[in-house]
């Protein structure tokens, strides 16, 4: 009887262990393959969206250009190892971050605004919301505040524990890119050619430094002559002279999110070489024309492309962390 009873107990014990193992497996798999959702923080941080919005509004009211800068941070984050907040990390003894990579050095800005947003969010729900998600919400708010479309942001990303300067140098397309280079880089991240053109429409706001467009305004022929002359006044031909002087990416409405960027391309007034490549006798001309004629078409495609971009390789579940300070790992 004793042996029989022991066997039954052993079977029960084995079965319990099996169930526990199965449960743990489900939990682990669930946590590593967790999906982003628009209501991720609805219970854990119900005031998140209003908290972020008020801080973004305040920053843009102080400086309209900041909206473009905050939107650009999200692009530059997602294009380097996915949307994981890595662009926000300062250099440490163990890694060289992305802030001083060529695409970001002397041009990426708004980090102090992100710090302010993070502090405000930590005040209402400490240790809950990732810096990666704050970038995603901030990008949406910036677009909407400047007159662009609104959308529900998918959330649930976690923050990377390291950053890579080399990945930033290689991953973010430079303003010298041609259409093939742009298309292949976007395609490698799961973004279509239409997504490329729609996302490039973010250049309807913001400014660029003389170093980014000097070669275009002095050397290229597919540029409106009067536009080139206007830009040359503030960007001398000589390297090192006026390198950081700024010009609006959209000469018509530089602080309004609209479709004038595409109208500019059609009239050969794209500021960057990479901008004008989208309308230069190639495969994307028809998309540019479509967006130039229809603001609603541009807006809807821009929203779709932003959501797709926000889905690039997020850290979810148990991967990464929720940083207390966006500039450094916990």
mmCIF file of C-alpha atoms in Angstrom:
data_model
loop_
_atom_site.group_PDB
_atom_site.id
_atom_site.type_symbol
_atom_site.label_atom_id
_atom_site.label_comp_id
_atom_site.label_asym_id
_atom_site.label_seq_id
_atom_site.Cartn_x
_atom_site.Cartn_y
_atom_site.Cartn_z
ATOM 1 C CA UNK A 1 0.000 0.000 0.000
ATOM 2 C CA UNK A 2 2.802 2.323 0.886
ATOM 3 C CA UNK A 3 4.532 1.777 -2.433
ATOM 4 C CA UNK A 4 1.271 2.190 -4.322
ATOM 5 C CA UNK A 5 0.426 5.363 -2.446
ATOM 6 C CA UNK A 6 3.923 6.706 -3.107
ATOM 7 C CA UNK A 7 3.559 6.034 -6.822
ATOM 8 C CA UNK A 8 0.292 7.961 -6.923
ATOM 9 C CA UNK A 9 1.880 10.810 -5.035
ATOM 10 C CA UNK A 10 4.833 10.703 -7.431
ATOM 11 C CA UNK A 11 2.501 10.858 -10.417
ATOM 12 C CA UNK A 12 0.635 13.788 -8.924
ATOM 13 C CA UNK A 13 3.895 15.530 -8.163
ATOM 14 C CA UNK A 14 5.177 14.952 -11.695
ATOM 15 C CA UNK A 15 1.941 16.219 -13.144
ATOM 16 C CA UNK A 16 2.117 19.362 -10.985
ATOM 17 C CA UNK A 17 5.675 19.987 -12.111
ATOM 18 C CA UNK A 18 4.629 19.494 -15.726
ATOM 19 C CA UNK A 19 1.768 21.988 -15.327
ATOM 20 C CA UNK A 20 4.072 24.488 -13.631
ATOM 21 C CA UNK A 21 6.678 24.123 -16.390
ATOM 22 C CA UNK A 22 3.976 24.568 -19.019
ATOM 23 C CA UNK A 23 2.670 27.660 -17.247
ATOM 24 C CA UNK A 24 6.158 29.168 -16.995
ATOM 25 C CA UNK A 25 6.744 28.431 -20.667
ATOM 26 C CA UNK A 26 3.522 30.197 -21.611
ATOM 27 C CA UNK A 27 4.454 33.178 -19.421
ATOM 28 C CA UNK A 28 7.969 33.398 -20.890
ATOM 29 C CA UNK A 29 6.788 33.020 -24.470
ATOM 30 C CA UNK A 30 4.021 35.504 -23.861
ATOM 31 C CA UNK A 31 6.389 38.021 -22.376
ATOM 32 C CA UNK A 32 8.998 37.806 -25.134
ATOM 33 C CA UNK A 33 6.457 37.829 -27.980
ATOM 34 C CA UNK A 34 4.125 40.409 -26.474
ATOM 35 C CA UNK A 35 2.346 42.609 -28.976
ATOM 36 C CA UNK A 36 2.089 46.364 -29.005
ATOM 37 C CA UNK A 37 -1.391 47.741 -28.373
ATOM 38 C CA UNK A 38 -3.061 51.138 -28.278
ATOM 39 C CA UNK A 39 -4.400 50.581 -24.744
ATOM 40 C CA UNK A 40 -1.222 49.172 -23.209
ATOM 41 C CA UNK A 41 -1.095 51.724 -20.373
ATOM 42 C CA UNK A 42 -4.839 52.278 -19.952
ATOM 43 C CA UNK A 43 -4.791 50.748 -16.452
ATOM 44 C CA UNK A 44 -1.152 51.188 -15.382
ATOM 45 C CA UNK A 45 -0.868 54.858 -16.423
ATOM 46 C CA UNK A 46 -4.288 56.277 -17.375
ATOM 47 C CA UNK A 47 -3.072 59.896 -17.512
ATOM 48 C CA UNK A 48 -0.092 59.124 -19.761
ATOM 49 C CA UNK A 49 -1.332 60.660 -23.015
ATOM 50 C CA UNK A 50 -2.545 63.922 -21.480
ATOM 51 C CA UNK A 51 0.700 64.245 -19.497
ATOM 52 C CA UNK A 52 2.860 63.840 -22.601
ATOM 53 C CA UNK A 53 0.629 66.084 -24.687
ATOM 54 C CA UNK A 54 0.811 69.054 -22.314
ATOM 55 C CA UNK A 55 4.627 68.942 -22.174
ATOM 56 C CA UNK A 56 4.946 68.611 -25.981
ATOM 57 C CA UNK A 57 2.511 71.507 -26.477
ATOM 58 C CA UNK A 58 4.509 73.669 -24.108
ATOM 59 C CA UNK A 59 7.781 72.904 -25.932
ATOM 60 C CA UNK A 60 6.295 73.636 -29.379
ATOM 61 C CA UNK A 61 4.697 76.850 -28.127
ATOM 62 C CA UNK A 62 8.162 77.994 -27.056
ATOM 63 C CA UNK A 63 9.740 76.960 -30.379
ATOM 64 C CA UNK A 64 7.692 75.714 -33.330
ATOM 65 C CA UNK A 65 10.718 73.934 -34.815
ATOM 66 C CA UNK A 66 10.800 71.594 -31.814
ATOM 67 C CA UNK A 67 7.898 69.577 -33.245
ATOM 68 C CA UNK A 68 10.039 68.548 -36.218
ATOM 69 C CA UNK A 69 12.999 67.791 -33.963
ATOM 70 C CA UNK A 70 10.925 65.483 -31.750
ATOM 71 C CA UNK A 71 9.435 63.708 -34.776
ATOM 72 C CA UNK A 72 12.943 63.228 -36.176
ATOM 73 C CA UNK A 73 14.138 61.603 -32.928
ATOM 74 C CA UNK A 74 11.521 58.883 -33.400
ATOM 75 C CA UNK A 75 12.697 58.251 -36.983
ATOM 76 C CA UNK A 76 16.320 58.102 -35.916
ATOM 77 C CA UNK A 77 15.460 55.755 -33.066
ATOM 78 C CA UNK A 78 13.422 53.290 -35.125
ATOM 79 C CA UNK A 79 15.925 53.141 -38.001
ATOM 80 C CA UNK A 80 18.701 51.933 -35.671
ATOM 81 C CA UNK A 81 18.034 48.464 -34.216
ATOM 82 C CA UNK A 82 14.321 49.204 -33.940
ATOM 83 C CA UNK A 83 12.193 51.557 -31.825
ATOM 84 C CA UNK A 84 13.951 50.995 -28.495
ATOM 85 C CA UNK A 85 14.905 54.434 -27.158
ATOM 86 C CA UNK A 86 18.582 53.822 -27.926
ATOM 87 C CA UNK A 87 18.990 57.253 -29.560
ATOM 88 C CA UNK A 88 18.421 58.876 -26.159
ATOM 89 C CA UNK A 89 21.337 57.175 -24.378
ATOM 90 C CA UNK A 90 24.432 59.177 -23.506
ATOM 91 C CA UNK A 91 27.861 57.631 -24.132
ATOM 92 C CA UNK A 92 29.220 55.417 -21.344
ATOM 93 C CA UNK A 93 32.464 53.588 -20.629
ATOM 94 C CA UNK A 94 30.964 50.406 -22.099
ATOM 95 C CA UNK A 95 29.452 51.762 -25.337
ATOM 96 C CA UNK A 96 29.549 54.779 -27.645
ATOM 97 C CA UNK A 97 26.001 55.943 -28.150
ATOM 98 C CA UNK A 98 24.171 57.279 -31.195
ATOM 99 C CA UNK A 99 24.077 60.972 -30.304
ATOM 100 C CA UNK A 100 27.456 61.651 -31.931
ATOM 101 C CA UNK A 101 26.910 59.481 -34.993
ATOM 102 C CA UNK A 102 27.166 61.461 -38.244
ATOM 103 C CA UNK A 103 23.361 61.732 -38.803
ATOM 104 C CA UNK A 104 22.839 63.043 -35.245
ATOM 105 C CA UNK A 105 25.933 65.058 -34.343
ATOM 106 C CA UNK A 106 25.146 68.788 -34.140
ATOM 107 C CA UNK A 107 21.665 68.121 -35.530
ATOM 108 C CA UNK A 108 19.611 65.748 -33.354
ATOM 109 C CA UNK A 109 17.910 67.862 -30.721
ATOM 110 C CA UNK A 110 15.020 67.859 -28.275
ATOM 111 C CA UNK A 111 16.680 65.580 -25.732
ATOM 112 C CA UNK A 112 15.959 68.049 -22.940
ATOM 113 C CA UNK A 113 12.274 68.094 -23.924
ATOM 114 C CA UNK A 114 12.191 64.292 -23.737
ATOM 115 C CA UNK A 115 13.771 64.562 -20.262
ATOM 116 C CA UNK A 116 10.974 66.929 -19.225
ATOM 117 C CA UNK A 117 8.306 64.587 -20.593
ATOM 118 C CA UNK A 118 9.863 61.594 -18.842
ATOM 119 C CA UNK A 119 9.973 63.506 -15.532
ATOM 120 C CA UNK A 120 6.312 64.476 -15.883
ATOM 121 C CA UNK A 121 5.354 60.874 -16.677
ATOM 122 C CA UNK A 122 7.418 59.516 -13.775
ATOM 123 C CA UNK A 123 5.521 61.869 -11.469
ATOM 124 C CA UNK A 124 2.152 60.355 -12.397
ATOM 125 C CA UNK A 125 3.206 56.704 -12.795
ATOM 126 C CA UNK A 126 6.810 55.916 -11.781
ATOM 127 C CA UNK A 127 8.651 53.037 -13.418
ATOM 128 C CA UNK A 128 5.861 52.168 -15.838
ATOM 129 C CA UNK A 129 6.360 53.896 -19.204
ATOM 130 C CA UNK A 130 9.377 53.344 -21.458
ATOM 131 C CA UNK A 131 11.363 56.101 -23.122
ATOM 132 C CA UNK A 132 10.801 54.308 -26.443
ATOM 133 C CA UNK A 133 7.044 54.692 -26.027
ATOM 134 C CA UNK A 134 7.428 58.316 -24.972
ATOM 135 C CA UNK A 135 9.196 58.977 -28.298
ATOM 136 C CA UNK A 136 6.340 57.323 -30.204
ATOM 137 C CA UNK A 137 3.662 59.396 -28.437
ATOM 138 C CA UNK A 138 5.720 62.577 -28.729
ATOM 139 C CA UNK A 139 6.109 62.103 -32.501
ATOM 140 C CA UNK A 140 2.347 61.729 -32.938
ATOM 141 C CA UNK A 141 1.592 64.746 -30.734
ATOM 142 C CA UNK A 142 4.123 66.898 -32.616
ATOM 143 C CA UNK A 143 2.481 66.111 -35.964
ATOM 144 C CA UNK A 144 -1.011 66.774 -34.662
ATOM 145 C CA UNK A 145 -0.138 70.021 -32.850
ATOM 146 C CA UNK A 146 1.423 71.382 -36.062
ATOM 147 C CA UNK A 147 -1.770 70.697 -38.013
ATOM 148 C CA UNK A 148 -1.193 67.140 -39.226
ATOM 149 C CA UNK A 149 -3.265 63.981 -38.817
ATOM 150 C CA UNK A 150 -3.918 62.180 -35.538
ATOM 151 C CA UNK A 151 -3.739 58.449 -34.872
ATOM 152 C CA UNK A 152 -3.819 55.945 -32.032
ATOM 153 C CA UNK A 153 -0.231 55.092 -31.074
ATOM 154 C CA UNK A 154 0.624 51.456 -30.447
ATOM 155 C CA UNK A 155 2.515 51.067 -27.156
ATOM 156 C CA UNK A 156 4.276 48.455 -25.063
ATOM 157 C CA UNK A 157 7.885 48.936 -26.154
ATOM 158 C CA UNK A 158 10.709 48.598 -23.663
ATOM 159 C CA UNK A 159 14.059 50.361 -23.608
ATOM 160 C CA UNK A 160 17.387 49.104 -24.930
ATOM 161 C CA UNK A 161 20.266 48.748 -22.483
ATOM 162 C CA UNK A 162 22.862 49.841 -25.020
ATOM 163 C CA UNK A 163 23.295 51.882 -28.204
ATOM 164 C CA UNK A 164 25.490 51.656 -31.294
ATOM 165 C CA UNK A 165 27.153 54.572 -33.036
ATOM 166 C CA UNK A 166 28.165 52.396 -35.992
ATOM 167 C CA UNK A 167 24.585 51.140 -36.420
ATOM 168 C CA UNK A 168 23.393 54.757 -36.483
ATOM 169 C CA UNK A 169 26.048 55.694 -39.051
ATOM 170 C CA UNK A 170 25.006 52.802 -41.269
ATOM 171 C CA UNK A 171 21.262 52.721 -40.619
ATOM 172 C CA UNK A 172 20.060 56.280 -41.172
ATOM 173 C CA UNK A 173 20.005 57.330 -44.850
ATOM 174 C CA UNK A 174 22.158 60.445 -45.423
ATOM 175 C CA UNK A 175 20.851 63.462 -47.397
ATOM 176 C CA UNK A 176 23.179 62.450 -50.251
ATOM 177 C CA UNK A 177 21.198 59.217 -50.840
ATOM 178 C CA UNK A 178 19.810 58.416 -54.277
ATOM 179 C CA UNK A 179 16.413 56.816 -54.852
ATOM 180 C CA UNK A 180 17.748 53.256 -55.035
ATOM 181 C CA UNK A 181 19.620 53.666 -51.759
ATOM 182 C CA UNK A 182 16.568 55.130 -50.040
ATOM 183 C CA UNK A 183 14.259 52.427 -51.372
ATOM 184 C CA UNK A 184 16.554 49.563 -50.366
ATOM 185 C CA UNK A 185 17.080 50.927 -46.845
ATOM 186 C CA UNK A 186 13.365 51.373 -46.247
ATOM 187 C CA UNK A 187 12.563 47.983 -47.783
ATOM 188 C CA UNK A 188 15.116 46.326 -45.495
ATOM 189 C CA UNK A 189 13.048 47.576 -42.554
ATOM 190 C CA UNK A 190 9.761 46.323 -43.999
ATOM 191 C CA UNK A 191 8.730 49.723 -45.339
ATOM 192 C CA UNK A 192 7.452 50.007 -48.907
ATOM 193 C CA UNK A 193 8.351 52.600 -51.517
ATOM 194 C CA UNK A 194 5.034 54.322 -50.801
ATOM 195 C CA UNK A 195 5.961 54.364 -47.086
ATOM 196 C CA UNK A 196 9.281 55.970 -48.040
ATOM 197 C CA UNK A 197 7.583 58.814 -49.898
ATOM 198 C CA UNK A 198 4.918 59.310 -47.225
ATOM 199 C CA UNK A 199 7.454 59.373 -44.381
ATOM 200 C CA UNK A 200 9.687 61.758 -46.334
ATOM 201 C CA UNK A 201 6.705 64.103 -46.185
ATOM 202 C CA UNK A 202 7.746 64.744 -42.569
ATOM 203 C CA UNK A 203 10.116 67.230 -44.231
ATOM 204 C CA UNK A 204 7.101 69.506 -44.541
ATOM 205 C CA UNK A 205 8.303 70.764 -41.136
ATOM 206 C CA UNK A 206 11.735 71.451 -39.724
ATOM 207 C CA UNK A 207 15.034 72.837 -40.904
ATOM 208 C CA UNK A 208 18.330 71.546 -42.256
ATOM 209 C CA UNK A 209 21.894 72.734 -41.847
ATOM 210 C CA UNK A 210 23.884 74.233 -44.719
ATOM 211 C CA UNK A 211 26.236 71.215 -44.679
ATOM 212 C CA UNK A 212 23.273 69.005 -45.667
ATOM 213 C CA UNK A 213 22.250 70.962 -48.764
ATOM 214 C CA UNK A 214 25.338 72.949 -49.889
ATOM 215 C CA UNK A 215 26.266 70.494 -52.665
ATOM 216 C CA UNK A 216 22.709 70.551 -54.020
ATOM 217 C CA UNK A 217 22.264 74.305 -54.254
ATOM 218 C CA UNK A 218 25.649 74.872 -55.942
ATOM 219 C CA UNK A 219 26.184 71.758 -58.052
ATOM 220 C CA UNK A 220 22.860 70.235 -59.117
ATOM 221 C CA UNK A 221 20.841 71.083 -62.215
ATOM 222 C CA UNK A 222 17.434 69.673 -61.192
ATOM 223 C CA UNK A 223 16.780 72.689 -58.964
ATOM 224 C CA UNK A 224 14.741 75.850 -59.460
ATOM 225 C CA UNK A 225 17.261 78.651 -60.102
ATOM 226 C CA UNK A 226 15.635 81.307 -57.922
ATOM 227 C CA UNK A 227 15.218 78.785 -55.101
ATOM 228 C CA UNK A 228 18.934 77.902 -55.324
ATOM 229 C CA UNK A 229 19.897 81.592 -55.236
ATOM 230 C CA UNK A 230 17.696 82.201 -52.193
ATOM 231 C CA UNK A 231 19.345 79.334 -50.323
ATOM 232 C CA UNK A 232 22.864 80.388 -51.378
ATOM 233 C CA UNK A 233 22.450 83.694 -49.516
ATOM 234 C CA UNK A 234 22.547 81.880 -46.205
ATOM 235 C CA UNK A 235 24.824 78.973 -47.150
ATOM 236 C CA UNK A 236 28.214 80.055 -48.569
ATOM 237 C CA UNK A 237 29.929 77.786 -51.081
ATOM 238 C CA UNK A 238 33.069 77.449 -48.962
ATOM 239 C CA UNK A 239 33.153 74.489 -46.600
ATOM 240 C CA UNK A 240 33.463 75.608 -43.008
ATOM 241 C CA UNK A 241 31.704 78.884 -43.657
ATOM 242 C CA UNK A 242 28.150 78.974 -42.313
ATOM 243 C CA UNK A 243 28.013 75.194 -41.955
ATOM 244 C CA UNK A 244 25.371 75.367 -39.224
ATOM 245 C CA UNK A 245 23.209 78.039 -40.854
ATOM 246 C CA UNK A 246 19.659 76.768 -41.171
ATOM 247 C CA UNK A 247 17.076 76.708 -43.951
ATOM 248 C CA UNK A 248 13.492 75.387 -43.861
ATOM 249 C CA UNK A 249 12.928 72.014 -45.522
ATOM 250 C CA UNK A 250 9.600 73.383 -46.765
ATOM 251 C CA UNK A 251 10.078 76.972 -47.940
ATOM 252 C CA UNK A 252 6.319 77.699 -47.936
ATOM 253 C CA UNK A 253 5.004 76.577 -44.533
ATOM 254 C CA UNK A 254 7.960 75.366 -42.435
ATOM 255 C CA UNK A 255 5.978 75.011 -39.192
ATOM 256 C CA UNK A 256 2.736 73.573 -40.610
ATOM 257 C CA UNK A 257 2.284 69.885 -41.274
ATOM 258 C CA UNK A 258 0.756 69.881 -44.764
ATOM 259 C CA UNK A 259 1.454 68.605 -48.299
ATOM 260 C CA UNK A 260 3.475 71.609 -49.534
ATOM 261 C CA UNK A 261 6.656 69.505 -49.361
ATOM 262 C CA UNK A 262 5.403 67.509 -52.350
ATOM 263 C CA UNK A 263 4.390 70.629 -54.268
ATOM 264 C CA UNK A 264 7.931 71.899 -53.707
ATOM 265 C CA UNK A 265 9.406 68.699 -55.163
ATOM 266 C CA UNK A 266 7.210 69.037 -58.267
ATOM 267 C CA UNK A 267 8.595 72.555 -58.803
ATOM 268 C CA UNK A 268 12.187 71.368 -58.138
ATOM 269 C CA UNK A 269 12.431 73.101 -54.801
ATOM 270 C CA UNK A 270 13.408 70.148 -52.661
ATOM 271 C CA UNK A 271 16.113 71.319 -50.266
ATOM 272 C CA UNK A 272 18.018 68.041 -49.872
ATOM 273 C CA UNK A 273 19.399 65.883 -52.663
ATOM 274 C CA UNK A 274 17.523 62.933 -51.136
ATOM 275 C CA UNK A 275 14.270 64.945 -51.192
ATOM 276 C CA UNK A 276 14.441 65.801 -54.902
ATOM 277 C CA UNK A 277 15.313 62.183 -55.709
ATOM 278 C CA UNK A 278 11.662 61.355 -54.995
ATOM 279 C CA UNK A 279 10.627 63.498 -57.973
ATOM 280 C CA UNK A 280 13.322 63.209 -60.605
ATOM 281 C CA UNK A 281 11.886 61.166 -63.461
ATOM 282 C CA UNK A 282 11.826 57.950 -61.433
ATOM 283 C CA UNK A 283 9.357 55.420 -60.065
ATOM 284 C CA UNK A 284 8.146 57.624 -57.203
ATOM 285 C CA UNK A 285 7.116 60.650 -59.304
ATOM 286 C CA UNK A 286 3.501 59.500 -59.482
ATOM 287 C CA UNK A 287 3.268 59.065 -55.690
ATOM 288 C CA UNK A 288 4.658 62.571 -55.158
ATOM 289 C CA UNK A 289 2.122 63.977 -57.653
ATOM 290 C CA UNK A 290 -0.673 62.142 -55.874
ATOM 291 C CA UNK A 291 0.277 63.575 -52.480
ATOM 292 C CA UNK A 292 0.741 67.042 -53.986
ATOM 293 C CA UNK A 293 -2.817 66.898 -55.301
ATOM 294 C CA UNK A 294 -4.446 65.256 -52.282
ATOM 295 C CA UNK A 295 -3.608 66.227 -48.676
ATOM 296 C CA UNK A 296 -5.979 63.539 -47.382
ATOM 297 C CA UNK A 297 -4.178 60.836 -49.362
ATOM 298 C CA UNK A 298 -0.851 61.968 -47.931
ATOM 299 C CA UNK A 299 -2.215 62.146 -44.384
ATOM 300 C CA UNK A 300 -3.714 58.660 -44.443
ATOM 301 C CA UNK A 301 -0.586 57.096 -45.967
ATOM 302 C CA UNK A 302 1.636 58.986 -43.525
ATOM 303 C CA UNK A 303 -0.334 57.600 -40.580
ATOM 304 C CA UNK A 304 -0.108 54.045 -41.933
ATOM 305 C CA UNK A 305 3.632 54.408 -42.511
ATOM 306 C CA UNK A 306 4.248 55.862 -39.038
ATOM 307 C CA UNK A 307 2.425 52.940 -37.431
ATOM 308 C CA UNK A 308 4.460 50.493 -39.534
ATOM 309 C CA UNK A 309 7.689 52.251 -38.619
ATOM 310 C CA UNK A 310 6.746 52.109 -34.941
ATOM 311 C CA UNK A 311 6.484 48.324 -35.289
ATOM 312 C CA UNK A 312 10.151 47.900 -36.273
ATOM 313 C CA UNK A 313 11.818 45.405 -33.893
ATOM 314 C CA UNK A 314 10.409 46.638 -30.572
ATOM 315 C CA UNK A 315 11.669 45.169 -27.315
ATOM 316 C CA UNK A 316 8.617 43.793 -25.520
ATOM 317 C CA UNK A 317 7.699 41.617 -22.566
ATOM 318 C CA UNK A 318 10.770 40.772 -20.503
ATOM 319 C CA UNK A 319 13.353 42.116 -22.962
ATOM 320 C CA UNK A 320 15.016 45.456 -22.286
ATOM 321 C CA UNK A 321 13.931 47.600 -19.343
ATOM 322 C CA UNK A 322 11.876 50.615 -18.325
ATOM 323 C CA UNK A 323 14.498 53.320 -17.875
ATOM 324 C CA UNK A 324 14.103 55.735 -14.977
ATOM 325 C CA UNK A 325 16.202 58.290 -16.866
ATOM 326 C CA UNK A 326 16.088 58.246 -20.666
ATOM 327 C CA UNK A 327 19.784 59.175 -20.921
ATOM 328 C CA UNK A 328 21.129 56.140 -19.096
ATOM 329 C CA UNK A 329 20.354 52.516 -18.327
ATOM 330 C CA UNK A 330 19.085 51.647 -14.859
#
